[in-house]
CSV table of C-alpha atoms in Angstrom, one decimal:
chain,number,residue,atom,x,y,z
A,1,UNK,CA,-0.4,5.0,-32.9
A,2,UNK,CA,-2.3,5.7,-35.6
A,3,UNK,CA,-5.6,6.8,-33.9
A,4,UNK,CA,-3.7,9.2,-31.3
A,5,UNK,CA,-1.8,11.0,-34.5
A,6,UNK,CA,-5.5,11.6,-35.9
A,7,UNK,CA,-6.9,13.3,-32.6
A,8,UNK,CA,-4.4,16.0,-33.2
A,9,UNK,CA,-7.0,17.4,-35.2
A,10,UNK,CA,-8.9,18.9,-32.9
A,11,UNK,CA,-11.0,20.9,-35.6
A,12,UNK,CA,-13.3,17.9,-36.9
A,13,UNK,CA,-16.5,17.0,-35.7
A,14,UNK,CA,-17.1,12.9,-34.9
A,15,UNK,CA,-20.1,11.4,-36.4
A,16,UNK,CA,-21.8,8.7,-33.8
A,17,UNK,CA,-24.7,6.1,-34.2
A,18,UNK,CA,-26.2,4.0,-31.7
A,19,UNK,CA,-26.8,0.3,-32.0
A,20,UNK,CA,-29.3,-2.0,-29.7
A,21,UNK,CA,-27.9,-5.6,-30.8
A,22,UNK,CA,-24.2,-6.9,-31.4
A,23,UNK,CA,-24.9,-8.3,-34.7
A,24,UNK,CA,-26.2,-5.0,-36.0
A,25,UNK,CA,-23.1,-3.0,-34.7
A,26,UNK,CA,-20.7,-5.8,-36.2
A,27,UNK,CA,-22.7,-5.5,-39.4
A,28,UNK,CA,-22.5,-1.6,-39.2
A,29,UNK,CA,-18.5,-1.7,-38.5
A,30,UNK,CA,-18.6,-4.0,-41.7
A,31,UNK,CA,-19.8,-1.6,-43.9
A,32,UNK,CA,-18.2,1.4,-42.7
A,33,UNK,CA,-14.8,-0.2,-43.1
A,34,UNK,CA,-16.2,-1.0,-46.5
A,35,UNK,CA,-17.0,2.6,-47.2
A,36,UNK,CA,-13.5,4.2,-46.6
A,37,UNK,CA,-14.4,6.1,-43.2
A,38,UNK,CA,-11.8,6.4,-40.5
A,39,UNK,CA,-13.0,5.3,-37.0
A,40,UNK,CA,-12.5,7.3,-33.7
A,41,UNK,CA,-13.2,4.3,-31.8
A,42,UNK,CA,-16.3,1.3,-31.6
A,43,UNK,CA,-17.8,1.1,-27.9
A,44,UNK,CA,-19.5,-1.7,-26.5
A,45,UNK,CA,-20.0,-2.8,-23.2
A,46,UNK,CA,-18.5,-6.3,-23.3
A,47,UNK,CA,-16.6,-7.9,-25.9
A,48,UNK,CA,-17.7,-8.9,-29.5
A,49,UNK,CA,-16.6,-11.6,-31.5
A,50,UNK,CA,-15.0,-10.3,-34.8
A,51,UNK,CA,-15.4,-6.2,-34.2
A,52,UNK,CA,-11.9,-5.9,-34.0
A,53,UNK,CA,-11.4,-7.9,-37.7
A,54,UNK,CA,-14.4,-5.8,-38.8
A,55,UNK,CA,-12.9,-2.2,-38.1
A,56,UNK,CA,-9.6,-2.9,-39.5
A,57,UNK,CA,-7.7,-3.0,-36.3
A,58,UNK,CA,-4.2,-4.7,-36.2
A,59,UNK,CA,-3.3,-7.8,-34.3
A,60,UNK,CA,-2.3,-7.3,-30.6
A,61,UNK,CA,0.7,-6.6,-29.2
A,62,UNK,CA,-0.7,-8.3,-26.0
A,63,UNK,CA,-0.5,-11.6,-27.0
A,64,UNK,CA,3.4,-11.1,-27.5
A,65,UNK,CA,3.9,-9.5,-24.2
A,66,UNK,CA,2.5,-12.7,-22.4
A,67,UNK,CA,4.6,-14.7,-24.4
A,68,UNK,CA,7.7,-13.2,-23.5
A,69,UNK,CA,7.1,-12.7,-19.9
A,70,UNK,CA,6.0,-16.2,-19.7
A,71,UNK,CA,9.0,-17.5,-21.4
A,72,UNK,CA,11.0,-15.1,-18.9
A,73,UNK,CA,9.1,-16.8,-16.0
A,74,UNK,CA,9.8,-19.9,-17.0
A,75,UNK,CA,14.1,-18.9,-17.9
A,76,UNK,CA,13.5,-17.3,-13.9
A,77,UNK,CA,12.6,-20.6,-12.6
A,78,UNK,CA,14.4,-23.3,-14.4
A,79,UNK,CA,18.0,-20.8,-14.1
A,80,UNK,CA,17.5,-20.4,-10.5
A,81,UNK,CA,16.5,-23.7,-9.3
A,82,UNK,CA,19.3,-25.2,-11.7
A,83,UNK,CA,21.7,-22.8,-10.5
A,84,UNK,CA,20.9,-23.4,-6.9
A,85,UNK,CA,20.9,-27.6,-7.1
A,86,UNK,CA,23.3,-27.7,-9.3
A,87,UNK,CA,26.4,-25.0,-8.5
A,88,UNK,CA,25.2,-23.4,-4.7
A,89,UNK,CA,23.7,-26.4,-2.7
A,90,UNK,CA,23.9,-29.4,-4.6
A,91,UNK,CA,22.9,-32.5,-2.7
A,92,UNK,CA,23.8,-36.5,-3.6
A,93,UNK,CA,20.9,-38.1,-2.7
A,94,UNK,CA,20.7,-42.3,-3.6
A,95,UNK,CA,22.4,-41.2,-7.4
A,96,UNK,CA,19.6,-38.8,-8.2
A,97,UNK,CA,20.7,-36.2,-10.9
A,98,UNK,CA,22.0,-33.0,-9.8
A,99,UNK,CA,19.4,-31.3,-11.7
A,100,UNK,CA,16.5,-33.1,-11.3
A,101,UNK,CA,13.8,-31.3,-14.1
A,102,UNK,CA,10.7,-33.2,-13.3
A,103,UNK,CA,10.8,-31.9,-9.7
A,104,UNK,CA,11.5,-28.6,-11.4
A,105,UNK,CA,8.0,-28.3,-13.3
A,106,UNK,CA,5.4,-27.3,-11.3
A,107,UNK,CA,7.4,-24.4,-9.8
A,108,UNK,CA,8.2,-23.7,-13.7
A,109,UNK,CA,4.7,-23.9,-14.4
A,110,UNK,CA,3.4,-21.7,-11.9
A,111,UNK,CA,5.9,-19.1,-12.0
A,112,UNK,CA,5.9,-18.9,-15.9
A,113,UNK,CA,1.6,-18.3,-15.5
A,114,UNK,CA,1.9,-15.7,-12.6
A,115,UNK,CA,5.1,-13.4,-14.2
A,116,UNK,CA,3.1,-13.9,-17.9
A,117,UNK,CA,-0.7,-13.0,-16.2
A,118,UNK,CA,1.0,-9.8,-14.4
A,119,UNK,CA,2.8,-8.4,-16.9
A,120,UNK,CA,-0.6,-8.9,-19.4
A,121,UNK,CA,-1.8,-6.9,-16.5
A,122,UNK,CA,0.4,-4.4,-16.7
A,123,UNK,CA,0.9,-4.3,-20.7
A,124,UNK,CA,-3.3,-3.7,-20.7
A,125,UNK,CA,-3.1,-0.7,-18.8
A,126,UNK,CA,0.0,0.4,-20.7
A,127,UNK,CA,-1.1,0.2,-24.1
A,128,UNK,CA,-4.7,1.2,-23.2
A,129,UNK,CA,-4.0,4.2,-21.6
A,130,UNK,CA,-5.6,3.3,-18.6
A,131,UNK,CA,-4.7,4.8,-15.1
A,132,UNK,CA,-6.3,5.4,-11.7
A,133,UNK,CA,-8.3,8.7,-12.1
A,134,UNK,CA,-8.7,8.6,-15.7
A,135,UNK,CA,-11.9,10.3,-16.9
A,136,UNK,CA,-14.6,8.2,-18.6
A,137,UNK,CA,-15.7,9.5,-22.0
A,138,UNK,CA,-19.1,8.5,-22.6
A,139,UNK,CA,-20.8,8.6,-25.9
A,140,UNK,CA,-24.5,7.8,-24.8
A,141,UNK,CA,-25.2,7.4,-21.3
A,142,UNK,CA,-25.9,3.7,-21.6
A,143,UNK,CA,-22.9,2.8,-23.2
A,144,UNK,CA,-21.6,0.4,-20.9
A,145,UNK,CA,-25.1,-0.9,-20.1
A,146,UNK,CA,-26.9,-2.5,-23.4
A,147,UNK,CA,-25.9,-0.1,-26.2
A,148,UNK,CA,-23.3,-0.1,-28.7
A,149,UNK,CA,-21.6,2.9,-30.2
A,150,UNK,CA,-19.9,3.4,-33.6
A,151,UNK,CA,-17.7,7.0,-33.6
A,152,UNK,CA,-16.5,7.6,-37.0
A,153,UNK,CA,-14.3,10.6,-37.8
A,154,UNK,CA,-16.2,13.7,-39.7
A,155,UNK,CA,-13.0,14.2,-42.0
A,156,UNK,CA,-12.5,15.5,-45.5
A,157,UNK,CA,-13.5,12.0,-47.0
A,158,UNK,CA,-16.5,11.7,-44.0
A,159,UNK,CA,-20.3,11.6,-46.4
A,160,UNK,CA,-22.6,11.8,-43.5
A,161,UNK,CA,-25.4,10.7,-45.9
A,162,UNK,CA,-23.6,7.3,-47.2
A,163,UNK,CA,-23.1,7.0,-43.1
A,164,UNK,CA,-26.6,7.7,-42.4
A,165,UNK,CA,-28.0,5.1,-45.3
A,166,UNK,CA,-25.7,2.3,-43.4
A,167,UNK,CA,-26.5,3.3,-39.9
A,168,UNK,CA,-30.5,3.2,-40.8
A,169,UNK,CA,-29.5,0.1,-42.6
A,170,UNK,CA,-28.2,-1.3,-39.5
A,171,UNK,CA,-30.8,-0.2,-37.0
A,172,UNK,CA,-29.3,2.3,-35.5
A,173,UNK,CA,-31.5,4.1,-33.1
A,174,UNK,CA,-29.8,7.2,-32.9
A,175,UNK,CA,-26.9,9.2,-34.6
A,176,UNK,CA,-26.0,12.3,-34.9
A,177,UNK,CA,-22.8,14.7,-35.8
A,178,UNK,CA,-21.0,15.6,-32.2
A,179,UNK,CA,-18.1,17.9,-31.5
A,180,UNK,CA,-14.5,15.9,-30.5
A,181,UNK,CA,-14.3,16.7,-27.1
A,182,UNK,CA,-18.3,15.5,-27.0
A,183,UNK,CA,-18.9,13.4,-23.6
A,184,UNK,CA,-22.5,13.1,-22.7
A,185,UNK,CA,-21.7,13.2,-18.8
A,186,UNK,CA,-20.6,16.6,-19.9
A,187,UNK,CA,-23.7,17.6,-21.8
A,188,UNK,CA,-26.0,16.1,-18.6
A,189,UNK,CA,-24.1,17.8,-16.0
A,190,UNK,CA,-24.3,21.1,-18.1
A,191,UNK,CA,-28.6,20.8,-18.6
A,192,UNK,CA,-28.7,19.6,-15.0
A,193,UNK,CA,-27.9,22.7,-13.5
């Protein structure tokens, strides 16, 4: 909640480096976080291990959300099937108990897995902000390709040359001071023409 109550201020500039190599952009995140800047946001175009710990970022709410559906899948299946062989349609067959559980497990299984996966799904895209149509805000055009993009907010307590020393540090191969609506599809489309 946090990061969407900071891009109310529309006035500050974002300061943005760009890293070749995972370990160099986990190092980077490190130190920034070590520094006292505030990130906009770390882009990379697959996951890496520890950037999340690195830039401060709570634990996700995700997790919790597959939980709960999972254990609501699993409530689903075990209520109905107990309900239905034990009060609706129950059936005597050679003294077998009325609710028999181990027959009761696979469809537990599988419907406790598909209700958890699709509500993940749908918690993803929820607290992602993600949506058919929604516009792509690229930093550096290869961005989801091979490079790696640390966006650091240009505030009050923002010293562009401590940010500099750990970016060169890091091997950054480019960085520079951008505006907060900056989106290099923009700026390409714009000298294109």
């Amino acid at each position: 909640m946090l990061r969407f109550l900071r891009n109310a201020h529309a006035d500050e500039q974002l300061f943005m480096g760009v890293f070749t190599d995972e370990d160099h952009v986990l190092e980077a995140a490190k130190a920034c976080r070590a520094a006292g800047f505030h990130f906009q946001d770390v882009y990379a175009p697959y996951a890496v291990h520890g950037l999340d710990r690195a830039m401060g970022l709570p634990f996700s709410k995700i997790t919790w959300v597959t939980f709960l559906c999972g254990l609501m899948g699993a409530s689903i299946a075990l209520g109905g099937m107990g309900y239905i062989s034990g009060w609706d349609w129950p059936l005597n067959v050679s003294g077998k108990p009325v609710i028999p559980l181990p027959a009761m497990i696979p469809i537990t299984f599988e419907l406790t897995i598909l209700i958890g996966g699709l509500c993940t799904m749908v918690g993803l895209f929820v607290f992602c902000f993600l949506f058919p149509g929604k516009h792509a805000r690229l930093f550096h055009p290869r961005q989801t390709d091979d490079r790696f993009v640390i966006v650091l907010y240009a505030d009050e307590d923002f010293s562009r040359a401590k940010a500099e020393e750990i970016f060169k540090a890091n091997h950054a191969e480019d960085m520079r001071l951008v505006d907060q609506d900056y989106d290099c599809n923009a700026e390409a489309a714009g000298g294109a023409q």
